[in-house]
């Protein structure tokens, strides 16, 4: 079996306890393996199916919004990253599915880490576990109950030894029809 080369971890920002746990895991994974950590943030919250997004606004207001959101993103996660400087930030304007696949194609990450928030359990308009199973790269879900509650899609098996997840915490997401 061909084992993919890892050079970057992708993390989708979510300002929640599960999002913080997922970031902490993504950061440790990056540090342990000497990988780039790329933090993605979407203008429309992919974890909240009721978020209407920025809606119609002038170019000037839209530019102000993107600057404000990117500033918030960098301030929040720069502080959490501490001394680790191999962190990149990307404010994404397209839908999650398209944007994350585009980022995967240009090798901005090889494994995607998502917080599994309490409540909706949704991502990109579908149940988060369904999203993870349908996504073409390894996906690690952290939460919702505690940072040791970890679920992975089947593609994580290829890189299991590099993910640093203890056997007792390794839970493959059950196959769901998509």
PDB file of C-alpha atoms in Angstrom:
ATOM      1  CA  UNK A   1       0.000   0.000   0.000  1.00  0.00           C
ATOM      2  CA  UNK A   2       1.261   3.470  -0.866  1.00  0.00           C
ATOM      3  CA  UNK A   3       1.521   5.690   2.194  1.00  0.00           C
ATOM      4  CA  UNK A   4       0.935   9.383   1.522  1.00  0.00           C
ATOM      5  CA  UNK A   5       3.654  11.870   2.361  1.00  0.00           C
ATOM      6  CA  UNK A   6       2.598  14.387   4.986  1.00  0.00           C
ATOM      7  CA  UNK A   7       3.819  17.949   4.744  1.00  0.00           C
ATOM      8  CA  UNK A   8       0.838  19.828   6.177  1.00  0.00           C
ATOM      9  CA  UNK A   9      -2.148  19.513   8.491  1.00  0.00           C
ATOM     10  CA  UNK A  10      -5.386  21.341   7.736  1.00  0.00           C
ATOM     11  CA  UNK A  11      -7.602  22.623  10.515  1.00  0.00           C
ATOM     12  CA  UNK A  12     -11.004  24.296  10.088  1.00  0.00           C
ATOM     13  CA  UNK A  13     -11.406  27.017  12.672  1.00  0.00           C
ATOM     14  CA  UNK A  14     -14.308  26.823  15.081  1.00  0.00           C
ATOM     15  CA  UNK A  15     -14.520  29.064  18.123  1.00  0.00           C
ATOM     16  CA  UNK A  16     -15.767  26.466  20.583  1.00  0.00           C
ATOM     17  CA  UNK A  17     -14.392  24.071  23.166  1.00  0.00           C
ATOM     18  CA  UNK A  18     -14.315  21.234  20.609  1.00  0.00           C
ATOM     19  CA  UNK A  19     -12.650  23.601  18.135  1.00  0.00           C
ATOM     20  CA  UNK A  20      -9.972  24.383  20.726  1.00  0.00           C
ATOM     21  CA  UNK A  21      -9.411  20.678  21.394  1.00  0.00           C
ATOM     22  CA  UNK A  22      -9.142  20.018  17.662  1.00  0.00           C
ATOM     23  CA  UNK A  23      -6.675  22.877  17.232  1.00  0.00           C
ATOM     24  CA  UNK A  24      -4.569  21.588  20.122  1.00  0.00           C
ATOM     25  CA  UNK A  25      -4.478  18.135  18.505  1.00  0.00           C
ATOM     26  CA  UNK A  26      -3.636  19.594  15.058  1.00  0.00           C
ATOM     27  CA  UNK A  27      -0.875  21.698  16.624  1.00  0.00           C
ATOM     28  CA  UNK A  28       0.640  18.711  18.486  1.00  0.00           C
ATOM     29  CA  UNK A  29       0.461  16.620  15.309  1.00  0.00           C
ATOM     30  CA  UNK A  30       2.216  19.372  13.358  1.00  0.00           C
ATOM     31  CA  UNK A  31       4.882  19.903  16.000  1.00  0.00           C
ATOM     32  CA  UNK A  32       5.595  16.184  16.481  1.00  0.00           C
ATOM     33  CA  UNK A  33       6.002  15.592  12.735  1.00  0.00           C
ATOM     34  CA  UNK A  34       7.541  18.958  11.763  1.00  0.00           C
ATOM     35  CA  UNK A  35       4.561  19.832   9.558  1.00  0.00           C
ATOM     36  CA  UNK A  36       2.988  23.065   8.382  1.00  0.00           C
ATOM     37  CA  UNK A  37      -0.317  23.746  10.153  1.00  0.00           C
ATOM     38  CA  UNK A  38      -2.819  25.539   7.900  1.00  0.00           C
ATOM     39  CA  UNK A  39      -5.811  27.097   9.620  1.00  0.00           C
ATOM     40  CA  UNK A  40      -8.855  27.612   7.394  1.00  0.00           C
ATOM     41  CA  UNK A  41     -11.760  29.880   8.235  1.00  0.00           C
ATOM     42  CA  UNK A  42     -14.915  30.340   6.184  1.00  0.00           C
ATOM     43  CA  UNK A  43     -16.990  33.511   5.961  1.00  0.00           C
ATOM     44  CA  UNK A  44     -20.098  31.324   6.261  1.00  0.00           C
ATOM     45  CA  UNK A  45     -19.776  29.043   9.293  1.00  0.00           C
ATOM     46  CA  UNK A  46     -19.619  25.458   7.948  1.00  0.00           C
ATOM     47  CA  UNK A  47     -20.549  24.133  11.405  1.00  0.00           C
ATOM     48  CA  UNK A  48     -23.804  26.136  11.533  1.00  0.00           C
ATOM     49  CA  UNK A  49     -26.321  25.277   8.818  1.00  0.00           C
ATOM     50  CA  UNK A  50     -28.427  28.325   9.765  1.00  0.00           C
ATOM     51  CA  UNK A  51     -25.578  30.833   9.209  1.00  0.00           C
ATOM     52  CA  UNK A  52     -26.629  32.952   6.225  1.00  0.00           C
ATOM     53  CA  UNK A  53     -23.091  34.197   5.652  1.00  0.00           C
ATOM     54  CA  UNK A  54     -22.200  37.763   4.806  1.00  0.00           C
ATOM     55  CA  UNK A  55     -25.121  38.182   2.392  1.00  0.00           C
ATOM     56  CA  UNK A  56     -25.302  41.062  -0.029  1.00  0.00           C
ATOM     57  CA  UNK A  57     -22.984  43.930   0.859  1.00  0.00           C
ATOM     58  CA  UNK A  58     -20.927  46.560  -0.848  1.00  0.00           C
ATOM     59  CA  UNK A  59     -17.391  45.725  -1.949  1.00  0.00           C
ATOM     60  CA  UNK A  60     -16.092  48.091   0.722  1.00  0.00           C
ATOM     61  CA  UNK A  61     -18.106  46.460   3.519  1.00  0.00           C
ATOM     62  CA  UNK A  62     -17.117  43.008   2.262  1.00  0.00           C
ATOM     63  CA  UNK A  63     -13.441  43.992   2.280  1.00  0.00           C
ATOM     64  CA  UNK A  64     -13.797  45.324   5.839  1.00  0.00           C
ATOM     65  CA  UNK A  65     -15.502  42.096   6.920  1.00  0.00           C
ATOM     66  CA  UNK A  66     -12.766  39.875   5.471  1.00  0.00           C
ATOM     67  CA  UNK A  67     -10.041  41.990   7.090  1.00  0.00           C
ATOM     68  CA  UNK A  68     -11.841  41.860  10.446  1.00  0.00           C
ATOM     69  CA  UNK A  69     -12.407  38.086  10.267  1.00  0.00           C
ATOM     70  CA  UNK A  70      -8.805  37.368   9.241  1.00  0.00           C
ATOM     71  CA  UNK A  71      -7.528  39.582  12.069  1.00  0.00           C
ATOM     72  CA  UNK A  72      -9.720  37.730  14.602  1.00  0.00           C
ATOM     73  CA  UNK A  73      -8.536  34.383  13.216  1.00  0.00           C
ATOM     74  CA  UNK A  74      -4.865  35.266  13.435  1.00  0.00           C
ATOM     75  CA  UNK A  75      -5.110  36.786  16.903  1.00  0.00           C
ATOM     76  CA  UNK A  76      -7.006  33.820  18.325  1.00  0.00           C
ATOM     77  CA  UNK A  77      -4.877  31.033  16.866  1.00  0.00           C
ATOM     78  CA  UNK A  78      -1.505  32.810  16.961  1.00  0.00           C
ATOM     79  CA  UNK A  79      -1.861  32.999  20.725  1.00  0.00           C
ATOM     80  CA  UNK A  80      -2.874  29.320  20.957  1.00  0.00           C
ATOM     81  CA  UNK A  81       0.074  28.274  18.729  1.00  0.00           C
ATOM     82  CA  UNK A  82       2.566  29.819  21.143  1.00  0.00           C
ATOM     83  CA  UNK A  83       6.141  29.517  19.863  1.00  0.00           C
ATOM     84  CA  UNK A  84       5.226  27.300  16.903  1.00  0.00           C
ATOM     85  CA  UNK A  85       5.667  29.510  13.843  1.00  0.00           C
ATOM     86  CA  UNK A  86       4.974  27.001  11.065  1.00  0.00           C
ATOM     87  CA  UNK A  87       1.309  28.083  10.957  1.00  0.00           C
ATOM     88  CA  UNK A  88      -0.515  29.546   7.973  1.00  0.00           C
ATOM     89  CA  UNK A  89      -3.931  31.168   7.833  1.00  0.00           C
ATOM     90  CA  UNK A  90      -6.467  31.237   5.036  1.00  0.00           C
ATOM     91  CA  UNK A  91      -9.805  32.983   4.948  1.00  0.00           C
ATOM     92  CA  UNK A  92     -11.924  30.994   2.500  1.00  0.00           C
ATOM     93  CA  UNK A  93     -14.753  32.546   0.539  1.00  0.00           C
ATOM     94  CA  UNK A  94     -15.994  29.567  -1.492  1.00  0.00           C
ATOM     95  CA  UNK A  95     -18.120  26.740  -0.085  1.00  0.00           C
ATOM     96  CA  UNK A  96     -16.358  24.297   2.213  1.00  0.00           C
ATOM     97  CA  UNK A  97     -16.457  21.231  -0.016  1.00  0.00           C
ATOM     98  CA  UNK A  98     -15.021  23.016  -3.052  1.00  0.00           C
ATOM     99  CA  UNK A  99     -12.493  25.085  -1.132  1.00  0.00           C
ATOM    100  CA  UNK A 100     -11.125  22.198   0.932  1.00  0.00           C
ATOM    101  CA  UNK A 101     -10.746  20.010  -2.158  1.00  0.00           C
ATOM    102  CA  UNK A 102      -8.951  22.857  -3.927  1.00  0.00           C
ATOM    103  CA  UNK A 103      -6.601  23.234  -0.945  1.00  0.00           C
ATOM    104  CA  UNK A 104      -6.042  19.473  -0.906  1.00  0.00           C
ATOM    105  CA  UNK A 105      -5.165  19.475  -4.614  1.00  0.00           C
ATOM    106  CA  UNK A 106      -2.525  22.162  -4.152  1.00  0.00           C
ATOM    107  CA  UNK A 107      -1.165  20.243  -1.160  1.00  0.00           C
ATOM    108  CA  UNK A 108      -2.079  22.738   1.569  1.00  0.00           C
ATOM    109  CA  UNK A 109      -2.827  19.714   3.764  1.00  0.00           C
ATOM    110  CA  UNK A 110      -2.898  15.921   3.655  1.00  0.00           C
ATOM    111  CA  UNK A 111      -4.894  15.332   6.828  1.00  0.00           C
ATOM    112  CA  UNK A 112      -7.858  17.463   7.930  1.00  0.00           C
ATOM    113  CA  UNK A 113      -8.734  18.037  11.596  1.00  0.00           C
ATOM    114  CA  UNK A 114     -12.206  19.190  12.626  1.00  0.00           C
ATOM    115  CA  UNK A 115     -13.747  19.916  15.992  1.00  0.00           C
ATOM    116  CA  UNK A 116     -16.975  18.007  16.566  1.00  0.00           C
ATOM    117  CA  UNK A 117     -19.080  20.674  18.284  1.00  0.00           C
ATOM    118  CA  UNK A 118     -21.844  19.928  20.745  1.00  0.00           C
ATOM    119  CA  UNK A 119     -25.219  20.483  19.182  1.00  0.00           C
ATOM    120  CA  UNK A 120     -25.768  20.217  15.475  1.00  0.00           C
ATOM    121  CA  UNK A 121     -22.864  17.935  14.573  1.00  0.00           C
ATOM    122  CA  UNK A 122     -22.995  19.426  11.095  1.00  0.00           C
ATOM    123  CA  UNK A 123     -20.277  20.475   8.666  1.00  0.00           C
ATOM    124  CA  UNK A 124     -20.730  21.816   5.136  1.00  0.00           C
ATOM    125  CA  UNK A 125     -24.470  21.254   5.279  1.00  0.00           C
ATOM    126  CA  UNK A 126     -24.362  17.573   6.192  1.00  0.00           C
ATOM    127  CA  UNK A 127     -23.752  15.499   9.319  1.00  0.00           C
ATOM    128  CA  UNK A 128     -20.074  15.898  10.191  1.00  0.00           C
ATOM    129  CA  UNK A 129     -19.429  12.142  10.175  1.00  0.00           C
ATOM    130  CA  UNK A 130     -20.980  11.875   6.708  1.00  0.00           C
ATOM    131  CA  UNK A 131     -18.736  14.725   5.528  1.00  0.00           C
ATOM    132  CA  UNK A 132     -15.668  12.998   6.997  1.00  0.00           C
ATOM    133  CA  UNK A 133     -16.489   9.662   5.367  1.00  0.00           C
ATOM    134  CA  UNK A 134     -17.115  11.271   1.971  1.00  0.00           C
ATOM    135  CA  UNK A 135     -13.999  13.453   2.030  1.00  0.00           C
ATOM    136  CA  UNK A 136     -11.082  12.136  -0.034  1.00  0.00           C
ATOM    137  CA  UNK A 137      -8.312  12.697   2.526  1.00  0.00           C
ATOM    138  CA  UNK A 138      -7.794  11.466   6.078  1.00  0.00           C
ATOM    139  CA  UNK A 139     -10.116  13.328   8.478  1.00  0.00           C
ATOM    140  CA  UNK A 140      -9.828  13.397  12.279  1.00  0.00           C
ATOM    141  CA  UNK A 141     -12.814  14.536  14.379  1.00  0.00           C
ATOM    142  CA  UNK A 142     -12.196  15.696  17.952  1.00  0.00           C
ATOM    143  CA  UNK A 143     -15.036  15.935  20.495  1.00  0.00           C
ATOM    144  CA  UNK A 144     -17.800  16.669  21.255  1.00  0.00           C
ATOM    145  CA  UNK A 145     -17.606  15.454  24.850  1.00  0.00           C
ATOM    146  CA  UNK A 146     -13.890  15.664  25.587  1.00  0.00           C
ATOM    147  CA  UNK A 147     -10.549  16.001  23.809  1.00  0.00           C
ATOM    148  CA  UNK A 148      -9.950  12.248  24.018  1.00  0.00           C
ATOM    149  CA  UNK A 149     -13.083  11.464  22.007  1.00  0.00           C
ATOM    150  CA  UNK A 150     -11.487  10.974  18.585  1.00  0.00           C
ATOM    151  CA  UNK A 151     -13.077   9.603  15.437  1.00  0.00           C
ATOM    152  CA  UNK A 152     -11.326   9.055  12.126  1.00  0.00           C
ATOM    153  CA  UNK A 153     -12.400   8.199   8.603  1.00  0.00           C
ATOM    154  CA  UNK A 154     -11.096   5.035   6.972  1.00  0.00           C
ATOM    155  CA  UNK A 155      -8.373   6.920   5.049  1.00  0.00           C
ATOM    156  CA  UNK A 156      -6.612   7.597   8.359  1.00  0.00           C
ATOM    157  CA  UNK A 157      -5.537   3.948   8.455  1.00  0.00           C
ATOM    158  CA  UNK A 158      -2.873   4.782   5.834  1.00  0.00           C
ATOM    159  CA  UNK A 159      -1.149   7.197   8.204  1.00  0.00           C
ATOM    160  CA  UNK A 160      -2.182   5.748  11.554  1.00  0.00           C
ATOM    161  CA  UNK A 161       1.372   5.581  12.911  1.00  0.00           C
ATOM    162  CA  UNK A 162       1.894   9.324  12.303  1.00  0.00           C
ATOM    163  CA  UNK A 163      -1.368  10.509  13.848  1.00  0.00           C
ATOM    164  CA  UNK A 164      -0.295   9.740  17.428  1.00  0.00           C
ATOM    165  CA  UNK A 165      -3.737   8.553  18.511  1.00  0.00           C
ATOM    166  CA  UNK A 166      -3.598   5.862  21.222  1.00  0.00           C
ATOM    167  CA  UNK A 167      -5.396   2.610  20.344  1.00  0.00           C
ATOM    168  CA  UNK A 168      -7.909   3.167  23.151  1.00  0.00           C
ATOM    169  CA  UNK A 169      -8.948   6.466  21.525  1.00  0.00           C
ATOM    170  CA  UNK A 170      -8.938   5.274  17.896  1.00  0.00           C
ATOM    171  CA  UNK A 171     -12.524   4.964  16.628  1.00  0.00           C
ATOM    172  CA  UNK A 172     -13.249   4.632  12.938  1.00  0.00           C
ATOM    173  CA  UNK A 173     -16.414   6.382  11.840  1.00  0.00           C
ATOM    174  CA  UNK A 174     -19.022   3.827  10.919  1.00  0.00           C
ATOM    175  CA  UNK A 175     -19.824   3.791   7.223  1.00  0.00           C
ATOM    176  CA  UNK A 176     -22.754   6.050   6.464  1.00  0.00           C
ATOM    177  CA  UNK A 177     -24.438   6.338   3.113  1.00  0.00           C
ATOM    178  CA  UNK A 178     -23.674   9.642   1.412  1.00  0.00           C
TER     179      UNK A 178
END
